[in-house]
Structures are given as C-alpha cells and as structure tokens.
Amino acid sequence: MPDPNPIQTLDVDNDASFYLARIRQIDKIVQAPVKTLIGLSERQSATEDGSGSQMAELYLPTWISPELKPENEDNRLTQAICGGTLQRIWRLRRRFQWLDKKSVLKLKKVRETLKASFTPSTPGDFYECAQLLDSKTFGGLNPLTASQVFRILLDAGEDYAHSGIGFLAFFAMIWPLSRSFPNRLTIGARIEPWEVTAYVTAKCLLPIRKLQGIIARRAQLYDDIANNLRQLARTADRDNARDLWLFNIELDALRANLSHLSQLAINKKTFTECAESIAASSKQQQLGNQAVYANVLESLKKALEEIKNKSEQVLLDARTIVDLIEDEIVKPLRPRKGKRKTLAKKIPFDSLTKTLHLRFAAEYLNNSLYRADLAEAAYKSIGYCRDALSELEAACKICSNPKVKSVDSLSLQEPILQALTSLGDANRKVKDVLNRPVKDAALWCRNVVDREIAHASAENFTDFDPSELVSAIAVAVGWNLMSTRLQVSDAVTKAIAGARKDGSWRSGKPFYSPDHASGIWAMTSDIVWTLTSAMEQFPGVRDADQELFNFVNWLERTQISLPARYPVQAGETDQKPTDPLAPPEQSARDYVGWASERLRDRSKIHLGTTALSINALLEVRDLAEYRLWELCKKRFSVLSIDKPLREIDPVDLGAVHSQRLHRHLEQMAYRARVNHEDAKYSLVLHGPPGSSKTKLAEALSVEMWKFSNRWGPKETRLIRITPADFTRLGEDRLDSEARAIFDLISGVRAVTVLFDEIDDLLRQRNANDERPRFMDLVVPAMLNRLADLRSACPRQEISFILATNYVENIDSALIRIGRIDASIPVVYPDFASRVAIIISETNKNLAKDKYKDKAQTRTKITDFLKSGEQYKEIASRTAAWPYLALTSLCGSLVDKIMDTWSVSDREAAFKKVLDDGIAEYHSGFSLPDYEPRLERLERRSQELLNEYCHHIISQPREASDCLALLDRNFKLSKINASVVEHLNETLTTVLKSRSNSK
C-alpha cells in the first residue's frame, strides 16, 4: 500500500519529474542519429551487380565526413552493429512519437534489406558465408563479427538463425570458447592473436543466451497450444452453456498463442495464417463445436506440414555448411592418422589464412600444444554444431510424422497433440545442447567478476578493467551465477569506479591487439549498454543510476552534426540526387551522430559508435521508465491478481460469444498487443455494486501486456487510483495533484490503470451542482488529461479503465471517443450464467473435505438437483442477484440439503431450504434501483440506457420476456417519454445483437 505521508508524496512527484525529464532528454538526443542511420541505410540498399541488375544490399561506411569520401570497403562489423540497432528500432517503433510514418516505411524497407545483406546469394556457398563474417580489422571468422551478425540473424527469425550462415556464425563463436591454450583455467573467447577477454566472451555468450530464451519460449508455446487442444477436445462434444463458453474462450487463447508463436517460428506466415483461420472458424458456431474443432485440427495439420517443408529447406542449407566447415576447417586442422604432436605440424596455416583470412598467433605456430588445441577445439565445436543440427532435424521429422496424414479430421487429434508435445521437448533439447559449449566460459566470467572486484577494492587501477568487469557481470547474471541483489550491487559499485566525472568511462585493457603493441578498446557506449542490460534482472540495484545519467549528459554534449556532404573532387561531376552518401532528404537534414571518444578526430561521425550510443540510450531510457513504475508502487495501490480472464465466471452466457464481455476484453488485449489499427486501450466499466468490475480490470491487466518488451521483471502491472490519490494534499491542490498523477502514469510502460470510484471528479456540470467552485475547473482539465493519456497508450503500452456505479454522473465529454474507446455495461449474471454458476458452486461445495465420507449421499443430491428443475428454479428466484450473494446462497443450500436429506418429502424439503436461503441472503443486499436514476436524467445518457437494458435482459429466463418486463417497470414510473422511447429502441438493438453471431 502507498504511504499517505504528504512529504513522501512530494518526493515521489519530484523524482517522477526527474525521470520524465530524462526520458524527454533521451528522446531528443536519439531522434536525429536514428533518422541519420535510417536515411543512410535506405540509400545504401541499391547497388548494381555485374549484370547491371539491381539487388538489395546494405552498405554503411565506417565513418562519414563532410570533407572526405570514406573508403569503399566492406566493414561487416559496423554494418552488423548498425543493422542490429535498426532492427531494435523497428521492434520498438510504436514507442517513439517522433518516428513518423515516412521513417517507419523506410525502416521497414531497410529491415528487409538487412536480411538479404547478411545471407549468401547462393544457399550452401561456404566461402560467401565466410566472407559475410570477415573483417579487415579482426580477420576471418572472428567471434566479434560473428556475434554481431548472429544478432542480426536472431532478430530476422528462426529461418535465418538456423540456416547455414547461422551455423557458421555459431561455429565462429564457440570455436574460441572451446580453446584451453595456454591456460586451461582461462576458458573464454579471444580474437587471434590476442588473449582471452571477458569482453569478447560476453559478445559470444549473450546472443547464445538470447537464442536459448527464444527456444524456451517457443517450447512453452508448443506446450500451451497442446493444452489448448486438450481443453477444446474436452468441451467440443458438450452442449451446455458454460462448456460452449469454455470452448470459445479456448479458441481465443489458441489463436493468441499461435499469433505469438508466429513471431518465433521458422515460417512466420504459416502460424499467422493458422491463427487467422482459427479466428474465422470461431465465427462459424452454427456448424457446431465438433465441426469447428475439426477445422482447427485441419489448420494445425496444414501448418505443421508447411513448417516441415520450410525446415527441410533451411536445415538442408545448414547441413551443407556444417559439412563444409568440417571439410574446409576441421579436417585440415585435425588429420585422422598419426601421432597428435607430429600431425599438428602439418596444419596448413598458410592455406587457411589465405582462403578464409583466419588469423593465428605467430609466436605459437611452432608450438605443438597450440596447434593441437586449435584442432581439438574445432573438433569439439563442429560436434556441438552437429548435435544442435541433429535435434533440429529430429524436430523437423516430428512435423512430417506420417500418422498426421489422416482422412478423418477428428482422428488427427492424438497425432497432432503428440507432435506438438514432441516439438516442445525437441526445442528444450536444442536449448540444452546450446548450453554445453558455453557453460564453462560462463563460469570463467564469474571468476573474472571476483578478480576485477579485488582489483577495484584494492584500488589497483593499473590492472582494473571496467569493460571486463561489466562484461563478466552480464554473463554471470545471464547464467544465474550471480543470484542475489547484494552480489550484483557489490559488483556494480566496483564497476562504476571506471566512470569518469564527465560521463565517459576509462578504457582499461584492450580487447584486441594484432601486434602486442597497438590495441582496440571497448567504447564507453558499449560498456554502458552492457551494464544496463545486465541490471535488468536486478532492477532494484540503483548504484549506477547517477553514472548512467551522467553518461546521457555526456552524449548530449559530444553529439556532432555534419552540415553537408563531402565536396566534389577534382575531375568529378556534380553529385546526382541518388548519391548514396547524400544526407537524408537531400541535405534537408544534417548527419547527426558521435565520433569515437578513443580518437581525437571530431570531424567524422563513426557509425559503429553512433549505433552503440543509440542502444545505450535506449537501455537507459528503459531503466528510467522502470524507475517510474517503482514510483507508481510507492504512490498508488498496486493490485494483486487473483484470477486470469478465463477463470472469471461469465455473466452473459445468454449472448452469442462474439457479443460477450470476455470476448470484448480478450479482443481488446489481443489487438493492443499486436498494435492493431483498431486497438482499444481505454474503457468505462459501469454497473451496479458487486458486479465484478474490479475483478475484470485485474484479469484484463494479465492479458494486455504479457508479451511486452519492457525492462525489468515480467510482472503484471495494475495500479488502482481513487479520489484519495487526488485529494491527499487537500482539495485546493487537487488540480496540481491530478497533473502530477497523469504525468507519472503516462511515462510508465506496460501498465493497466484502474480509476476506481472517481465519479465525483468527473461529474456532470450543471447549475444546481453544490460542489465547491474550484471543482468546476477540474472536469475541463480532466478532458485534456484523459485525451493526453489516451494518446500515450499505444506508445507506452498503457490501458486504463474507469470503473463507476453511476455512469450518468460522469461528464459525457469525458467518455467520448478520443478519450474512452468503449463503454461496457457490467451487470449481474443473466439466467444462463446463473444456472452455470449454481451448478459449478454446488458441485464445488459438495466436493469439500467435510463431505468426503458421504460420497453416496453427494451422488444422490447431485442426481436429485439434475433430475428436476431445481437448478433453474434457483436461477429464476435469484434474478438481479450479485455474484457473491449467489455463490454464498449455493454454499448454504448444500449444507442445508445435506442436513435434511433423510426426510421423505425431498421436494418439499428443498423448497423450504430454498425459501429460507432466499430470505436470508436477499436481506444482505439491495436490488439495483434504476427507475429514480432514469427519472432524474436531465440529458440523455446512452451509457445508462445500455446498462439498464442489460439489467433487464439479465433477469428473465427467456429473452422474449424482456420487453414485457420493461413495460411493467415503467407503468408506475415518472420517466420521461422520450427516455422510454430510447430505452425500447436500445433494448431491441441489444437483444438483436446478443442473438446475432455476425
């Protein structure tokens, strides 16, 4: 619970202002560099091959300058870093208000170009794949370039990560990880001829960890889809209202899981189409659940077959490359016959250097142990590749199981369930295989953490290397080798000793030296990016916050802008408008970015440094958003979630599924997650007290942002805001409090906000209003604040709900489209829902432990209640009862029926028990009284009319009785005739929509 202390509230508001200002600062800093990268990338994506035809290719120079034309050399490392940054911007594009539609379209085009730029034009071409991982600076198949290219492939999708180039990049990363020369206790990655460093090791391990996470999520989704099918099978042949509802709810869950799986599958289009097919099937309820379920199985069968075909194509390419790795690298390094030390001398280093540009330590070339270590590491690494490939091929065979090819659709159930379960298991096996080549290196990184902490503690800054410590922390945290906040906090505290006062970081030791004389060091932005990413699992660690924000200030100061293109050289003609190095929009905008702080030259923008700086800024921005969430937890009530949406009993089983409340909320969550153009983010839930409005808000919060890419723990975020939150500093400060509240929640990510019982703050304005005069200023201000909050919803992944018992009191301007997307009445359970609740609750109470010795009696009571009209009798007599009163009555009835079961006239005994129960529990609540509210209406409130109509519909057994019930209610009322006319029209419309499935 929040602390009501006003002093603490002021501190929270001040902190919120600080973090919001930081977010705005970062957005301002990062905007121009991102657009510079997008513009440059788009203009590099068309080059001519030898035949003169156009082909998609990404080329970004290492640096750009207005005075000099950069060398036209292929720097894959820079391009991979920049490409990975653009992929990240694409994933997060909804977050940035400054990313206009034109930039998004360019970014989409560049994203497709990236895929072609990092895959060979000819599948299975080993040397072309090797060229894609080559670097003039670091050599061929070096782990640094391979790791950055592997990140590109991971973001592109499973079909790229598991292809031949993906396996070659994987081999290039784990080969150095398998080395043990010259020290068997130092197990990490190196760039030959330099020594092992935690920096390069982390660059290799972290993408592999990301791949493991993707595979684990995919395995879980296969399990979830299998469970969806099992639940569908249980309810497909049942025709009672509750089981029909469960069937449709499960269809919705299956579609959502397939949609999410499509983002992780080897063929994204396949599962997207499968999800759409199932969505279409759910609308064909007239066919019957068995027919719908058969269509679902057919859709899944088709999807599995298409996945098999795509997998075979991708894995054939992978198998070809893996075989060629063995032929071109492993076999030359490890001849099969002869003594190990003798044959090691026969390794064709010159050939490998010439053809693949591999680099070796010249000082050790004559050392037999060094040669043998190279060979053994390559042999182990190709073995890991083959093991991973074998598991993937086994998963492919699962999809092509001949048992799936069946004529009878329903007979597909067991084969498809088995295939899905096996696919989940196969993915977990792949994840385990991936862990084998990296676990020892992760343990070594944990030792590096202790080593660097010892250097920092002893103030031995000669040996202390902040980039090594930060890299090692990231690995140790990723592999759960640092499992407590205290451990991480201590390490981070020591790491920030490498931060300078101006915001930059000390260089430490080089991570690469080609000649043991010159060197290459980690950049400040790279260090900060890695550190902030590592802190995500322990967001409570705040020791580095000040240094991180100093870094932001430093980047703001050191950002440079280049006003023009490089000049035309002597003898050259003027540049054409299609000049690939022209600034975005042809000089209309400057190039903006950063130079390398390791160099003194500030006249060039280094694109690699710029991309790393963008990533670091985005990571710090995420941290600032999380700090805002921490302030929300201090400022407001954070609600715990009891039940997900599917476990909350429906109240409108009498309606078709497409018109049910659960369906509306599930659709809202699904469309918001995929950023659909018709997505809804704000609701008014209105209805009488006890109609489960708060429970529905809690359940919706579970569904809304469960796949969000937010920073920090993946917890459900739901806060409750009441009038007390606005008036805690006094009513005269209400407006300033409202401004602070809306500013705070507008900056949080992936949160659901429940505005509960705030009717007084949003009331209709009229001449007879007895509120204080200052309240007249509150509602107009709320209009703008709700509109601003609604506009922030897609960007910040926010949803908000206004829950009220008296919707007519809310100013109609506050709940118009643009501020509120939908107003949904939530009334007490209708007749079909009451029957389902009564059956469920009586069975639940009969199953209690206190009756476990009366199994025979329980069976007889169940048969008695089923045999007659008892369930329907209870439902008929509890019209307009709230959910809790109804469930309490059911519990009491079971107890009393048990006590009176021995009497001979059980029908009479049941009637007496029911009469007593109705009298007892009816006195505990008041039935909703809508007539006085309708009589007081000074202006039409369509929301109240809808709510009243749903209230009328919820009472009788048959929908045809609703109009008669409405007429009876109005005979003695003083409701305005025009209101009665609107009510009749609304009731007719609602009844038609509840029975129309289209």
PDB file of C-alpha atoms in Angstrom, residues 473-607:
ATOM      1  CA  ILE A 473      28.695  -9.271 -14.770  1.00  0.00           C
ATOM      2  CA  ALA A 474      26.406  -9.503 -17.798  1.00  0.00           C
ATOM      3  CA  VAL A 475      27.370 -13.140 -18.394  1.00  0.00           C
ATOM      4  CA  ALA A 476      27.239 -14.140 -14.719  1.00  0.00           C
ATOM      5  CA  VAL A 477      23.796 -12.593 -14.317  1.00  0.00           C
ATOM      6  CA  GLY A 478      22.559 -14.146 -17.576  1.00  0.00           C
ATOM      7  CA  TRP A 479      23.584 -17.623 -16.422  1.00  0.00           C
ATOM      8  CA  ASN A 480      22.237 -17.125 -12.883  1.00  0.00           C
ATOM      9  CA  LEU A 481      25.738 -17.317 -11.419  1.00  0.00           C
ATOM     10  CA  MET A 482      25.014 -14.105  -9.516  1.00  0.00           C
ATOM     11  CA  SER A 483      21.651 -14.759  -7.944  1.00  0.00           C
ATOM     12  CA  THR A 484      21.253 -12.124  -5.248  1.00  0.00           C
ATOM     13  CA  ARG A 485      20.805  -8.390  -5.356  1.00  0.00           C
ATOM     14  CA  LEU A 486      23.664  -7.946  -2.883  1.00  0.00           C
ATOM     15  CA  GLN A 487      26.118  -9.724  -5.196  1.00  0.00           C
ATOM     16  CA  VAL A 488      25.102  -7.657  -8.197  1.00  0.00           C
ATOM     17  CA  SER A 489      25.053  -4.417  -6.221  1.00  0.00           C
ATOM     18  CA  ASP A 490      28.583  -5.021  -4.949  1.00  0.00           C
ATOM     19  CA  ALA A 491      29.863  -5.768  -8.452  1.00  0.00           C
ATOM     20  CA  VAL A 492      28.118  -2.749  -9.978  1.00  0.00           C
ATOM     21  CA  THR A 493      29.502  -0.491  -7.245  1.00  0.00           C
ATOM     22  CA  LYS A 494      33.008  -1.599  -8.166  1.00  0.00           C
ATOM     23  CA  ALA A 495      32.335  -1.307 -11.902  1.00  0.00           C
ATOM     24  CA  ILE A 496      31.360   2.359 -11.704  1.00  0.00           C
ATOM     25  CA  ALA A 497      34.867   3.106 -10.456  1.00  0.00           C
ATOM     26  CA  GLY A 498      35.637   3.108 -14.176  1.00  0.00           C
ATOM     27  CA  ALA A 499      33.247   6.004 -14.823  1.00  0.00           C
ATOM     28  CA  ARG A 500      34.708   9.480 -15.158  1.00  0.00           C
ATOM     29  CA  LYS A 501      33.046  12.600 -13.804  1.00  0.00           C
ATOM     30  CA  ASP A 502      32.252  13.859 -17.296  1.00  0.00           C
ATOM     31  CA  GLY A 503      30.158  10.743 -18.075  1.00  0.00           C
ATOM     32  CA  SER A 504      32.654   8.769 -20.147  1.00  0.00           C
ATOM     33  CA  TRP A 505      34.364   5.586 -18.943  1.00  0.00           C
ATOM     34  CA  ARG A 506      38.036   4.623 -18.643  1.00  0.00           C
ATOM     35  CA  SER A 507      39.384   2.411 -21.368  1.00  0.00           C
ATOM     36  CA  GLY A 508      41.016  -0.314 -19.283  1.00  0.00           C
ATOM     37  CA  LYS A 509      42.856  -3.023 -21.218  1.00  0.00           C
ATOM     38  CA  PRO A 510      42.466  -3.556 -24.978  1.00  0.00           C
ATOM     39  CA  PHE A 511      40.202  -6.423 -26.024  1.00  0.00           C
ATOM     40  CA  TYR A 512      42.336  -6.887 -29.150  1.00  0.00           C
ATOM     41  CA  SER A 513      45.903  -6.231 -30.160  1.00  0.00           C
ATOM     42  CA  PRO A 514      47.141  -7.508 -33.521  1.00  0.00           C
ATOM     43  CA  ASP A 515      50.813  -6.988 -32.725  1.00  0.00           C
ATOM     44  CA  HIS A 516      51.041  -6.691 -28.916  1.00  0.00           C
ATOM     45  CA  ALA A 517      51.858  -3.011 -29.409  1.00  0.00           C
ATOM     46  CA  SER A 518      48.734  -1.221 -30.661  1.00  0.00           C
ATOM     47  CA  GLY A 519      45.267  -2.050 -29.401  1.00  0.00           C
ATOM     48  CA  ILE A 520      41.491  -1.636 -29.661  1.00  0.00           C
ATOM     49  CA  TRP A 521      39.457  -0.755 -26.591  1.00  0.00           C
ATOM     50  CA  ALA A 522      35.789  -1.005 -25.674  1.00  0.00           C
ATOM     51  CA  MET A 523      33.759   2.137 -26.233  1.00  0.00           C
ATOM     52  CA  THR A 524      32.003   3.945 -23.397  1.00  0.00           C
ATOM     53  CA  SER A 525      28.593   3.401 -25.016  1.00  0.00           C
ATOM     54  CA  ASP A 526      29.298  -0.319 -25.369  1.00  0.00           C
ATOM     55  CA  ILE A 527      30.185  -0.579 -21.674  1.00  0.00           C
ATOM     56  CA  VAL A 528      27.081   1.332 -20.566  1.00  0.00           C
ATOM     57  CA  TRP A 529      24.807  -0.704 -22.849  1.00  0.00           C
ATOM     58  CA  THR A 530      26.160  -3.962 -21.440  1.00  0.00           C
ATOM     59  CA  LEU A 531      25.936  -2.761 -17.831  1.00  0.00           C
ATOM     60  CA  THR A 532      22.364  -1.509 -18.104  1.00  0.00           C
ATOM     61  CA  SER A 533      21.273  -4.710 -19.859  1.00  0.00           C
ATOM     62  CA  ALA A 534      22.800  -6.777 -17.055  1.00  0.00           C
ATOM     63  CA  MET A 535      20.943  -4.742 -14.427  1.00  0.00           C
ATOM     64  CA  GLU A 536      17.579  -5.620 -15.974  1.00  0.00           C
ATOM     65  CA  GLN A 537      17.308  -8.830 -13.945  1.00  0.00           C
ATOM     66  CA  PHE A 538      18.063  -6.873 -10.759  1.00  0.00           C
ATOM     67  CA  PRO A 539      16.304  -3.543 -11.355  1.00  0.00           C
ATOM     68  CA  GLY A 540      16.405  -2.734  -7.649  1.00  0.00           C
ATOM     69  CA  VAL A 541      20.154  -2.124  -7.978  1.00  0.00           C
ATOM     70  CA  ARG A 542      20.410   1.665  -8.186  1.00  0.00           C
ATOM     71  CA  ASP A 543      24.135   2.096  -7.519  1.00  0.00           C
ATOM     72  CA  ALA A 544      24.934   3.057 -11.112  1.00  0.00           C
ATOM     73  CA  ASP A 545      21.965   5.342 -11.807  1.00  0.00           C
ATOM     74  CA  GLN A 546      23.890   8.575 -11.359  1.00  0.00           C
ATOM     75  CA  GLU A 547      26.711   7.430 -13.644  1.00  0.00           C
ATOM     76  CA  LEU A 548      24.222   6.298 -16.274  1.00  0.00           C
ATOM     77  CA  PHE A 549      22.506   9.678 -16.353  1.00  0.00           C
ATOM     78  CA  ASN A 550      25.905  11.410 -16.407  1.00  0.00           C
ATOM     79  CA  PHE A 551      26.599   9.316 -19.486  1.00  0.00           C
ATOM     80  CA  VAL A 552      23.425  10.657 -21.088  1.00  0.00           C
ATOM     81  CA  ASN A 553      24.579  14.212 -20.412  1.00  0.00           C
ATOM     82  CA  TRP A 554      27.977  13.390 -21.881  1.00  0.00           C
ATOM     83  CA  LEU A 555      26.426  12.074 -25.073  1.00  0.00           C
ATOM     84  CA  GLU A 556      24.300  15.193 -25.324  1.00  0.00           C
ATOM     85  CA  ARG A 557      27.411  17.366 -25.085  1.00  0.00           C
ATOM     86  CA  THR A 558      29.526  15.337 -27.501  1.00  0.00           C
ATOM     87  CA  GLN A 559      26.923  14.798 -30.218  1.00  0.00           C
ATOM     88  CA  ILE A 560      28.086  16.269 -33.523  1.00  0.00           C
ATOM     89  CA  SER A 561      26.259  17.380 -36.630  1.00  0.00           C
ATOM     90  CA  LEU A 562      27.684  17.452 -40.146  1.00  0.00           C
ATOM     91  CA  PRO A 563      26.007  20.106 -42.271  1.00  0.00           C
ATOM     92  CA  ALA A 564      26.945  18.970 -45.788  1.00  0.00           C
ATOM     93  CA  ARG A 565      28.135  16.151 -47.993  1.00  0.00           C
ATOM     94  CA  TYR A 566      31.760  15.643 -48.800  1.00  0.00           C
ATOM     95  CA  PRO A 567      32.932  18.046 -51.564  1.00  0.00           C
ATOM     96  CA  VAL A 568      33.157  17.055 -55.200  1.00  0.00           C
ATOM     97  CA  GLN A 569      36.710  16.001 -56.040  1.00  0.00           C
ATOM     98  CA  ALA A 570      38.635  17.430 -58.976  1.00  0.00           C
ATOM     99  CA  GLY A 571      37.519  15.921 -62.253  1.00  0.00           C
ATOM    100  CA  GLU A 572      34.234  14.616 -60.807  1.00  0.00           C
ATOM    101  CA  THR A 573      30.837  15.824 -61.937  1.00  0.00           C
ATOM    102  CA  ASP A 574      28.249  17.122 -59.529  1.00  0.00           C
ATOM    103  CA  GLN A 575      26.685  14.504 -57.378  1.00  0.00           C
ATOM    104  CA  LYS A 576      23.426  13.109 -58.594  1.00  0.00           C
ATOM    105  CA  PRO A 577      20.316  13.165 -56.410  1.00  0.00           C
ATOM    106  CA  THR A 578      20.736   9.424 -55.936  1.00  0.00           C
ATOM    107  CA  ASP A 579      24.192   9.840 -54.379  1.00  0.00           C
ATOM    108  CA  PRO A 580      24.243   7.087 -51.731  1.00  0.00           C
ATOM    109  CA  LEU A 581      26.138   9.255 -49.265  1.00  0.00           C
ATOM    110  CA  ALA A 582      23.828  12.229 -49.519  1.00  0.00           C
ATOM    111  CA  PRO A 583      22.242  13.104 -46.184  1.00  0.00           C
ATOM    112  CA  PRO A 584      18.642  12.038 -45.626  1.00  0.00           C
ATOM    113  CA  GLU A 585      16.156  14.018 -47.717  1.00  0.00           C
ATOM    114  CA  GLN A 586      18.964  15.510 -49.826  1.00  0.00           C
ATOM    115  CA  SER A 587      20.676  17.888 -47.426  1.00  0.00           C
ATOM    116  CA  ALA A 588      17.413  18.899 -45.804  1.00  0.00           C
ATOM    117  CA  ARG A 589      18.700  17.347 -42.612  1.00  0.00           C
ATOM    118  CA  ASP A 590      22.231  17.152 -41.232  1.00  0.00           C
ATOM    119  CA  TYR A 591      24.035  13.973 -40.364  1.00  0.00           C
ATOM    120  CA  VAL A 592      23.961  13.593 -36.583  1.00  0.00           C
ATOM    121  CA  GLY A 593      25.935  11.117 -34.505  1.00  0.00           C
ATOM    122  CA  TRP A 594      29.057  10.621 -32.457  1.00  0.00           C
ATOM    123  CA  ALA A 595      32.760  10.285 -33.076  1.00  0.00           C
ATOM    124  CA  SER A 596      34.795   7.674 -31.266  1.00  0.00           C
ATOM    125  CA  GLU A 597      35.936   9.029 -27.905  1.00  0.00           C
ATOM    126  CA  ARG A 598      39.079   6.921 -28.237  1.00  0.00           C
ATOM    127  CA  LEU A 599      40.170   9.224 -31.079  1.00  0.00           C
ATOM    128  CA  ARG A 600      40.781  12.951 -31.099  1.00  0.00           C
ATOM    129  CA  ASP A 601      39.227  13.453 -34.524  1.00  0.00           C
ATOM    130  CA  ARG A 602      35.834  15.105 -34.050  1.00  0.00           C
ATOM    131  CA  SER A 603      35.277  15.842 -37.738  1.00  0.00           C
ATOM    132  CA  LYS A 604      33.900  12.389 -38.539  1.00  0.00           C
ATOM    133  CA  ILE A 605      30.809  10.538 -37.391  1.00  0.00           C
ATOM    134  CA  HIS A 606      31.630   6.907 -36.653  1.00  0.00           C
ATOM    135  CA  LEU A 607      28.536   4.883 -37.425  1.00  0.00           C
TER     136      LEU A 607
END
